[in-house]
Amino acid sequence: MWNNRVTRLLNVEYPLIQGGMAWVADAILAAAVSNAGGLGIVAAANMPPELLDLQLKKVKELTDKPFGVNIMLLSSTADDAIELAYQHKVPVVTTGAGTPGKVIERLKPIGTTVIPVVASVALAKRAQKQGADAVVAEGTEAGGHVGELTTMVLVPQIADSVDIPVLAAGGIADGRSLVAAFALGAEGVQIGTRLACCSESNIHESYKQSIVLAKDRSTVVTGRYTGHPVRCIRNKLTSELERMERDNVPVEEFEKLGSGKLRAAVVDGNVIWGSIMAGQCAALVKAVQPASDIIQEMFNEADAVINELSSMFRDV
Ligand code: TUI
């Protein structure tokens, strides 16, 4: 049923990859997603190389299925992550927050599948030209570092502009949004927020509860004036960051307040002054469930939605 270009490219059961969430996407989460038939991802983020090396060894112990590594290109450790992906012959690499040229140059020769996450048509076209195997089109509904365009308008424009498969991200958390992504021209999805909130995720219980309790307007984007806007669940930290942005305080001061705050939320459960990165679809996440239940539920729901849609205008 779900066999398409993406499942064949990734050698997985479902056309679903996990978001490369810093501090969240570790070997345990990645293995849980891969064992459930999706593509689990270990986020290199700012991890020291020794730690990433251990995580890559661990994910190989926990699953014999394909998995990936996300390389955040803004990170000072991005070059080390590329080398480790090379040494470990990681099957898939996703990239974020920059142009993936050097990742493709180093890893394509050993057959790594490279999938840049992009937030514009221009970057998608450039990624295809550079040799990317697919792209993730990430709308501004997503959590963390975001672009300006919504998934609804970004995905079809990118699908029209490239020949490689497009995976949709941002706002996808149930069977309806999954089907919508396919309707927009995506051939797969990247899921962040709902998987961050799964039983196998290492994030603090208070962080998970912030996601489960989130409502439609619970998230906010701060830091547009720094050039690196970030979507988080509203709390004292985001209020203070909004105030600083309004008062046009020097960017260094703004960034100083934000620094270390994702760790504070994920590890310490500081949901007042920590950075609770999450997408707008947090409001659609109703419970903490095992990764395999989430994935199966989403695809079962999608199946039902497709059936309902195909009969919708025939049942008079
Ligand atoms: O990268 C993400 N999401 C992230 S990264 C992150 S860590 C971070 N923390 C604080 C500040 C900044 C980052 C948290 N969440 N998603 C993928 C993504 N990539 N979204 C948008 C982009 C993107 C943006 C600009 C991709 C390429 C790009 O290119 C700019 C250029 O170099 O031309």
Short mmCIF file of N, CA, C and O in Angstrom, two decimals, residues 195-311:
data_model
loop_
_atom_site.label_atom_id
_atom_site.label_comp_id
_atom_site.label_asym_id
_atom_site.label_seq_id
_atom_site.Cartn_x
_atom_site.Cartn_y
_atom_site.Cartn_z
N LEU A 195 6.62 12.75 17.25
CA LEU A 195 7.58 11.72 17.66
C LEU A 195 8.44 12.19 18.84
O LEU A 195 8.90 11.36 19.64
N ALA A 196 8.64 13.51 18.98
CA ALA A 196 9.36 14.02 20.16
C ALA A 196 8.59 13.64 21.42
O ALA A 196 9.15 13.49 22.50
N CYS A 197 7.29 13.48 21.25
CA CYS A 197 6.39 13.22 22.37
C CYS A 197 6.07 11.73 22.52
O CYS A 197 5.10 11.37 23.16
N CYS A 198 6.89 10.85 21.94
CA CYS A 198 6.59 9.41 22.05
C CYS A 198 7.24 8.83 23.31
O CYS A 198 8.09 9.47 23.94
N SER A 199 6.83 7.61 23.67
CA SER A 199 7.32 7.01 24.93
C SER A 199 8.84 6.83 24.92
O SER A 199 9.48 6.93 25.96
N GLU A 200 9.41 6.53 23.76
CA GLU A 200 10.86 6.26 23.69
C GLU A 200 11.70 7.53 23.68
O GLU A 200 12.92 7.45 23.78
N SER A 201 11.05 8.70 23.54
CA SER A 201 11.80 9.95 23.47
C SER A 201 12.36 10.31 24.84
O SER A 201 11.67 10.18 25.86
N ASN A 202 13.61 10.79 24.87
CA ASN A 202 14.28 11.07 26.15
C ASN A 202 13.90 12.42 26.73
O ASN A 202 14.42 12.81 27.76
N ILE A 203 13.02 13.18 26.08
CA ILE A 203 12.74 14.52 26.60
C ILE A 203 12.01 14.41 27.95
O ILE A 203 11.29 13.45 28.20
N HIS A 204 12.23 15.42 28.76
CA HIS A 204 11.66 15.43 30.11
C HIS A 204 10.13 15.32 30.05
O HIS A 204 9.50 15.83 29.12
N GLU A 205 9.57 14.65 31.04
CA GLU A 205 8.11 14.44 31.10
C GLU A 205 7.36 15.78 31.03
O GLU A 205 6.28 15.86 30.42
N SER A 206 7.91 16.84 31.65
CA SER A 206 7.25 18.15 31.64
C SER A 206 7.19 18.72 30.23
O SER A 206 6.22 19.41 29.86
N TYR A 207 8.24 18.47 29.43
CA TYR A 207 8.27 18.92 28.02
C TYR A 207 7.16 18.19 27.26
O TYR A 207 6.38 18.79 26.51
N LYS A 208 7.06 16.86 27.48
CA LYS A 208 6.01 16.09 26.80
C LYS A 208 4.63 16.63 27.17
O LYS A 208 3.75 16.78 26.32
N GLN A 209 4.45 16.95 28.46
CA GLN A 209 3.14 17.47 28.90
C GLN A 209 2.85 18.83 28.27
O GLN A 209 1.70 19.13 27.94
N SER A 210 3.89 19.65 28.07
CA SER A 210 3.69 20.95 27.40
C SER A 210 3.15 20.74 25.99
O SER A 210 2.31 21.52 25.51
N ILE A 211 3.64 19.70 25.32
CA ILE A 211 3.16 19.41 23.96
C ILE A 211 1.71 18.91 24.03
O ILE A 211 0.84 19.39 23.31
N VAL A 212 1.46 17.95 24.93
CA VAL A 212 0.12 17.36 25.02
C VAL A 212 -0.94 18.42 25.38
O VAL A 212 -2.06 18.39 24.89
N LEU A 213 -0.54 19.38 26.22
CA LEU A 213 -1.50 20.41 26.67
C LEU A 213 -1.59 21.60 25.71
O LEU A 213 -2.43 22.49 25.90
N ALA A 214 -0.73 21.64 24.69
CA ALA A 214 -0.69 22.80 23.78
C ALA A 214 -2.02 22.96 23.04
O ALA A 214 -2.69 21.98 22.71
N LYS A 215 -2.39 24.22 22.80
CA LYS A 215 -3.61 24.53 22.04
C LYS A 215 -3.21 25.18 20.71
O LYS A 215 -2.03 25.30 20.41
N ASP A 216 -4.21 25.62 19.96
CA ASP A 216 -3.94 26.12 18.60
C ASP A 216 -2.92 27.26 18.56
O ASP A 216 -2.08 27.32 17.68
N ARG A 217 -2.98 28.19 19.54
CA ARG A 217 -2.09 29.36 19.49
C ARG A 217 -0.96 29.28 20.53
O ARG A 217 -0.43 30.31 20.94
N SER A 218 -0.62 28.06 20.92
CA SER A 218 0.39 27.91 21.98
C SER A 218 1.82 28.17 21.52
O SER A 218 2.70 28.37 22.36
N THR A 219 2.10 28.11 20.23
CA THR A 219 3.49 28.32 19.81
C THR A 219 3.68 29.73 19.25
O THR A 219 2.72 30.38 18.83
N VAL A 220 4.93 30.17 19.27
CA VAL A 220 5.25 31.52 18.79
C VAL A 220 6.66 31.46 18.16
O VAL A 220 7.48 30.66 18.57
N VAL A 221 6.85 32.31 17.15
CA VAL A 221 8.19 32.39 16.54
C VAL A 221 8.90 33.62 17.09
O VAL A 221 8.36 34.73 17.05
N THR A 222 10.09 33.41 17.62
CA THR A 222 10.91 34.54 18.11
C THR A 222 12.21 34.59 17.31
O THR A 222 12.62 33.59 16.71
N GLY A 223 12.82 35.75 17.32
CA GLY A 223 14.16 35.89 16.73
C GLY A 223 14.20 36.13 15.24
O GLY A 223 15.23 35.91 14.62
N ARG A 224 13.08 36.61 14.66
CA ARG A 224 13.14 36.89 13.22
C ARG A 224 14.25 37.90 12.91
O ARG A 224 14.93 37.80 11.91
N TYR A 225 14.42 38.87 13.83
CA TYR A 225 15.41 39.93 13.56
C TYR A 225 16.85 39.44 13.63
O TYR A 225 17.76 40.15 13.21
N THR A 226 17.07 38.22 14.15
CA THR A 226 18.44 37.68 14.20
C THR A 226 18.79 36.95 12.91
O THR A 226 19.94 36.59 12.68
N GLY A 227 17.76 36.66 12.08
CA GLY A 227 18.00 35.85 10.88
C GLY A 227 17.83 34.37 11.15
O GLY A 227 17.89 33.55 10.24
N HIS A 228 17.61 34.00 12.43
CA HIS A 228 17.39 32.59 12.79
C HIS A 228 16.14 32.45 13.63
O HIS A 228 16.21 32.18 14.84
N PRO A 229 14.97 32.63 12.99
CA PRO A 229 13.72 32.53 13.76
C PRO A 229 13.49 31.10 14.26
O PRO A 229 13.80 30.14 13.56
N VAL A 230 12.94 31.00 15.46
CA VAL A 230 12.74 29.69 16.10
C VAL A 230 11.31 29.61 16.66
O VAL A 230 10.86 30.54 17.33
N ARG A 231 10.61 28.49 16.37
CA ARG A 231 9.25 28.29 16.91
C ARG A 231 9.30 27.43 18.17
O ARG A 231 9.87 26.34 18.16
N CYS A 232 8.69 27.96 19.23
CA CYS A 232 8.64 27.27 20.53
C CYS A 232 7.26 27.43 21.15
O CYS A 232 6.50 28.32 20.75
N ILE A 233 6.98 26.61 22.16
CA ILE A 233 5.77 26.80 22.95
C ILE A 233 5.97 28.02 23.86
O ILE A 233 7.04 28.19 24.45
N ARG A 234 4.93 28.87 23.90
CA ARG A 234 5.03 30.12 24.68
C ARG A 234 5.30 29.85 26.16
O ARG A 234 4.66 29.00 26.76
N ASN A 235 6.19 30.63 26.71
CA ASN A 235 6.44 30.61 28.16
C ASN A 235 7.15 31.91 28.54
O ASN A 235 7.18 32.84 27.74
N LYS A 236 7.69 31.97 29.74
CA LYS A 236 8.37 33.21 30.18
C LYS A 236 9.53 33.54 29.26
O LYS A 236 9.78 34.71 28.96
N LEU A 237 10.26 32.50 28.82
CA LEU A 237 11.41 32.75 27.93
C LEU A 237 10.96 33.43 26.65
O LEU A 237 11.54 34.45 26.24
N THR A 238 9.91 32.90 26.00
CA THR A 238 9.49 33.50 24.71
C THR A 238 8.94 34.91 24.93
O THR A 238 9.15 35.78 24.08
N SER A 239 8.26 35.17 26.05
CA SER A 239 7.76 36.53 26.34
C SER A 239 8.93 37.50 26.44
O SER A 239 8.89 38.60 25.90
N GLU A 240 9.97 37.07 27.15
CA GLU A 240 11.14 37.94 27.33
C GLU A 240 11.85 38.15 25.99
O GLU A 240 12.27 39.26 25.66
N LEU A 241 11.95 37.07 25.19
CA LEU A 241 12.59 37.20 23.87
C LEU A 241 11.77 38.13 22.96
O LEU A 241 12.34 38.94 22.22
N GLU A 242 10.44 38.04 23.05
CA GLU A 242 9.57 38.93 22.26
C GLU A 242 9.79 40.39 22.66
O GLU A 242 9.84 41.28 21.83
N ARG A 243 9.92 40.59 23.99
CA ARG A 243 10.14 41.95 24.48
C ARG A 243 11.48 42.49 23.97
O ARG A 243 11.57 43.62 23.48
N MET A 244 12.51 41.66 24.03
CA MET A 244 13.84 42.09 23.58
C MET A 244 13.82 42.43 22.09
O MET A 244 14.44 43.41 21.65
N GLU A 245 13.08 41.63 21.34
CA GLU A 245 13.00 41.86 19.89
C GLU A 245 12.27 43.18 19.62
O GLU A 245 12.71 43.98 18.79
N ARG A 246 11.16 43.42 20.39
CA ARG A 246 10.40 44.67 20.26
C ARG A 246 11.28 45.87 20.58
O ARG A 246 11.24 46.89 19.91
N ASP A 247 12.12 45.71 21.62
CA ASP A 247 12.98 46.82 22.06
C ASP A 247 14.26 46.90 21.23
O ASP A 247 15.12 47.74 21.51
N ASN A 248 14.38 45.99 20.26
CA ASN A 248 15.53 45.99 19.36
C ASN A 248 16.86 45.96 20.11
O ASN A 248 17.80 46.66 19.75
N VAL A 249 16.93 45.10 21.14
CA VAL A 249 18.19 44.97 21.89
C VAL A 249 19.25 44.35 20.97
O VAL A 249 18.90 43.67 20.01
N PRO A 250 20.53 44.56 21.25
CA PRO A 250 21.56 43.97 20.39
C PRO A 250 21.36 42.45 20.27
O PRO A 250 21.04 41.78 21.27
N VAL A 251 21.56 41.95 19.06
CA VAL A 251 21.33 40.52 18.77
C VAL A 251 22.13 39.62 19.71
O VAL A 251 21.64 38.58 20.15
N GLU A 252 23.35 40.04 20.06
CA GLU A 252 24.21 39.21 20.94
C GLU A 252 23.53 38.99 22.29
O GLU A 252 23.59 37.90 22.86
N GLU A 253 22.86 40.03 22.79
CA GLU A 253 22.18 39.95 24.08
C GLU A 253 21.00 38.98 23.98
O GLU A 253 20.77 38.15 24.87
N PHE A 254 20.27 39.08 22.87
CA PHE A 254 19.13 38.20 22.60
C PHE A 254 19.61 36.74 22.54
O PHE A 254 19.03 35.85 23.17
N GLU A 255 20.69 36.53 21.80
CA GLU A 255 21.20 35.16 21.63
C GLU A 255 21.78 34.61 22.93
O GLU A 255 21.69 33.41 23.19
N LYS A 256 22.29 35.50 23.75
CA LYS A 256 22.83 35.07 25.05
C LYS A 256 21.70 34.51 25.92
O LYS A 256 21.85 33.47 26.56
N LEU A 257 20.56 35.17 25.92
CA LEU A 257 19.44 34.68 26.72
C LEU A 257 18.95 33.32 26.21
O LEU A 257 18.59 32.44 26.97
N GLY A 258 18.96 33.15 24.87
CA GLY A 258 18.47 31.89 24.28
C GLY A 258 19.44 30.73 24.46
O GLY A 258 19.03 29.57 24.43
N SER A 259 20.70 31.02 24.68
CA SER A 259 21.71 29.96 24.63
C SER A 259 21.56 28.96 25.80
O SER A 259 21.35 29.34 26.94
N GLY A 260 21.64 27.68 25.46
CA GLY A 260 21.54 26.63 26.48
C GLY A 260 20.12 26.32 26.92
O GLY A 260 19.89 25.44 27.74
N LYS A 261 19.15 27.03 26.33
CA LYS A 261 17.78 26.89 26.83
C LYS A 261 17.04 25.66 26.29
O LYS A 261 16.08 25.20 26.91
N LEU A 262 17.49 25.14 25.14
CA LEU A 262 16.87 23.91 24.65
C LEU A 262 17.23 22.75 25.58
O LEU A 262 16.39 21.96 25.97
N ARG A 263 18.50 22.71 25.96
CA ARG A 263 18.95 21.69 26.91
C ARG A 263 18.17 21.80 28.22
O ARG A 263 17.75 20.78 28.79
N ALA A 264 17.97 23.04 28.69
CA ALA A 264 17.25 23.26 29.95
C ALA A 264 15.84 22.65 29.88
O ALA A 264 15.36 22.06 30.85
N ALA A 265 15.19 22.80 28.74
CA ALA A 265 13.82 22.26 28.59
C ALA A 265 13.84 20.74 28.43
O ALA A 265 13.10 20.02 29.10
N VAL A 266 14.72 20.24 27.55
CA VAL A 266 14.72 18.80 27.23
C VAL A 266 15.24 17.98 28.40
O VAL A 266 14.64 16.97 28.77
N VAL A 267 16.38 18.41 28.97
CA VAL A 267 17.05 17.58 29.98
C VAL A 267 16.51 17.87 31.38
O VAL A 267 16.16 16.95 32.12
N ASP A 268 16.42 19.17 31.72
CA ASP A 268 16.02 19.53 33.10
C ASP A 268 14.51 19.68 33.25
O ASP A 268 14.02 19.83 34.37
N GLY A 269 13.78 19.71 32.15
CA GLY A 269 12.33 19.90 32.24
C GLY A 269 11.96 21.31 32.66
O GLY A 269 10.87 21.53 33.22
N ASN A 270 12.84 22.27 32.38
CA ASN A 270 12.51 23.66 32.72
C ASN A 270 11.59 24.23 31.64
O ASN A 270 12.03 24.71 30.59
N VAL A 271 10.28 24.14 31.91
CA VAL A 271 9.30 24.57 30.89
C VAL A 271 8.90 26.04 31.09
O VAL A 271 8.04 26.55 30.38
N ILE A 272 9.54 26.71 32.06
CA ILE A 272 9.27 28.14 32.28
C ILE A 272 10.30 29.00 31.55
O ILE A 272 9.97 29.89 30.79
N TRP A 273 11.59 28.67 31.77
CA TRP A 273 12.67 29.44 31.15
C TRP A 273 13.43 28.65 30.09
O TRP A 273 14.44 29.11 29.57
N GLY A 274 12.97 27.42 29.79
CA GLY A 274 13.63 26.62 28.75
C GLY A 274 12.98 26.87 27.39
O GLY A 274 11.91 27.48 27.29
N SER A 275 13.66 26.42 26.34
CA SER A 275 13.18 26.60 24.96
C SER A 275 12.43 25.33 24.54
O SER A 275 13.05 24.32 24.22
N ILE A 276 11.09 25.39 24.59
CA ILE A 276 10.28 24.20 24.29
C ILE A 276 9.97 24.20 22.80
O ILE A 276 8.86 24.51 22.36
N MET A 277 10.97 23.84 21.97
CA MET A 277 10.76 23.83 20.52
C MET A 277 9.68 22.81 20.18
O MET A 277 9.73 21.67 20.62
N ALA A 278 8.70 23.25 19.40
CA ALA A 278 7.61 22.36 18.97
C ALA A 278 6.88 23.03 17.82
O ALA A 278 6.89 24.26 17.70
N GLY A 279 6.27 22.22 16.97
CA GLY A 279 5.52 22.77 15.84
C GLY A 279 4.09 23.14 16.24
O GLY A 279 3.62 22.79 17.33
N GLN A 280 3.42 23.84 15.32
CA GLN A 280 2.02 24.23 15.58
C GLN A 280 1.12 23.00 15.78
O GLN A 280 0.09 23.09 16.44
N CYS A 281 1.52 21.87 15.22
CA CYS A 281 0.70 20.66 15.35
C CYS A 281 0.79 20.05 16.74
O CYS A 281 0.17 19.02 17.00
N ALA A 282 1.54 20.68 17.66
CA ALA A 282 1.54 20.21 19.06
C ALA A 282 0.10 20.07 19.55
O ALA A 282 -0.23 19.16 20.31
N ALA A 283 -0.76 20.98 19.09
CA ALA A 283 -2.17 20.96 19.51
C ALA A 283 -2.89 19.68 19.06
O ALA A 283 -3.93 19.33 19.61
N LEU A 284 -2.33 19.00 18.06
CA LEU A 284 -2.96 17.76 17.57
C LEU A 284 -2.43 16.52 18.29
O LEU A 284 -2.92 15.42 18.07
N VAL A 285 -1.40 16.71 19.12
CA VAL A 285 -0.82 15.58 19.84
C VAL A 285 -1.58 15.41 21.15
O VAL A 285 -1.56 16.29 22.01
N LYS A 286 -2.27 14.28 21.28
CA LYS A 286 -3.22 14.11 22.39
C LYS A 286 -2.66 13.28 23.53
O LYS A 286 -3.18 13.28 24.63
N ALA A 287 -1.59 12.50 23.24
CA ALA A 287 -1.07 11.60 24.27
C ALA A 287 0.36 11.18 23.94
O ALA A 287 0.80 11.33 22.80
N VAL A 288 1.03 10.66 24.96
CA VAL A 288 2.35 10.06 24.75
C VAL A 288 2.11 8.60 24.38
O VAL A 288 1.44 7.89 25.11
N GLN A 289 2.63 8.18 23.23
CA GLN A 289 2.41 6.80 22.77
C GLN A 289 3.73 6.24 22.25
O GLN A 289 4.60 7.01 21.83
N PRO A 290 3.85 4.90 22.20
CA PRO A 290 5.05 4.33 21.58
C PRO A 290 5.15 4.76 20.11
O PRO A 290 4.12 4.95 19.44
N ALA A 291 6.39 4.90 19.61
CA ALA A 291 6.61 5.34 18.22
C ALA A 291 5.87 4.45 17.23
O ALA A 291 5.27 4.94 16.26
N SER A 292 5.86 3.14 17.49
CA SER A 292 5.21 2.24 16.53
C SER A 292 3.70 2.47 16.50
O SER A 292 3.08 2.39 15.44
N ASP A 293 3.09 2.77 17.65
CA ASP A 293 1.65 3.07 17.67
C ASP A 293 1.36 4.35 16.89
O ASP A 293 0.37 4.44 16.16
N ILE A 294 2.24 5.35 17.07
CA ILE A 294 2.04 6.63 16.37
C ILE A 294 2.07 6.41 14.87
O ILE A 294 1.18 6.87 14.14
N ILE A 295 3.07 5.68 14.41
CA ILE A 295 3.24 5.50 12.96
C ILE A 295 2.10 4.67 12.39
O ILE A 295 1.49 5.03 11.38
N GLN A 296 1.77 3.58 13.07
CA GLN A 296 0.67 2.75 12.57
C GLN A 296 -0.65 3.50 12.60
O GLN A 296 -1.43 3.42 11.66
N GLU A 297 -0.89 4.24 13.68
CA GLU A 297 -2.14 5.01 13.78
C GLU A 297 -2.23 6.03 12.65
O GLU A 297 -3.28 6.17 12.01
N MET A 298 -1.14 6.73 12.40
CA MET A 298 -1.16 7.75 11.34
C MET A 298 -1.47 7.13 9.98
O MET A 298 -2.28 7.66 9.20
N PHE A 299 -0.83 6.00 9.67
CA PHE A 299 -1.05 5.41 8.34
C PHE A 299 -2.41 4.71 8.24
O PHE A 299 -3.03 4.71 7.18
N ASN A 300 -2.88 4.13 9.36
CA ASN A 300 -4.23 3.54 9.33
C ASN A 300 -5.28 4.63 9.12
O ASN A 300 -6.22 4.47 8.34
N GLU A 301 -5.09 5.74 9.84
CA GLU A 301 -6.01 6.89 9.69
C GLU A 301 -5.97 7.42 8.25
O GLU A 301 -7.01 7.74 7.67
N ALA A 302 -4.76 7.50 7.70
CA ALA A 302 -4.60 8.00 6.33
C ALA A 302 -5.37 7.11 5.35
O ALA A 302 -6.06 7.60 4.44
N ASP A 303 -5.29 5.81 5.57
CA ASP A 303 -5.99 4.86 4.73
C ASP A 303 -7.50 5.12 4.78
O ASP A 303 -8.18 5.19 3.75
N ALA A 304 -8.01 5.33 6.00
CA ALA A 304 -9.44 5.61 6.18
C ALA A 304 -9.82 6.93 5.52
O ALA A 304 -10.89 7.04 4.89
N VAL A 305 -8.95 7.94 5.65
CA VAL A 305 -9.23 9.25 5.06
C VAL A 305 -9.31 9.14 3.54
O VAL A 305 -10.22 9.71 2.91
N ILE A 306 -8.39 8.38 2.95
CA ILE A 306 -8.39 8.22 1.48
C ILE A 306 -9.70 7.56 1.05
O ILE A 306 -10.33 7.99 0.07
N ASN A 307 -10.15 6.54 1.79
CA ASN A 307 -11.41 5.88 1.45
C ASN A 307 -12.59 6.83 1.56
O ASN A 307 -13.47 6.86 0.69
N GLU A 308 -12.60 7.62 2.66
CA GLU A 308 -13.69 8.58 2.84
C GLU A 308 -13.71 9.60 1.72
O GLU A 308 -14.77 9.94 1.18
N LEU A 309 -12.53 10.09 1.35
CA LEU A 309 -12.45 11.12 0.31
C LEU A 309 -12.96 10.59 -1.02
O LEU A 309 -13.65 11.29 -1.76
N SER A 310 -12.60 9.33 -1.31
CA SER A 310 -12.97 8.83 -2.64
C SER A 310 -14.46 8.56 -2.74
O SER A 310 -14.99 8.47 -3.84
N SER A 311 -15.15 8.46 -1.59
CA SER A 311 -16.60 8.25 -1.67
C SER A 311 -17.39 9.52 -1.33
O SER A 311 -18.60 9.57 -1.48
#
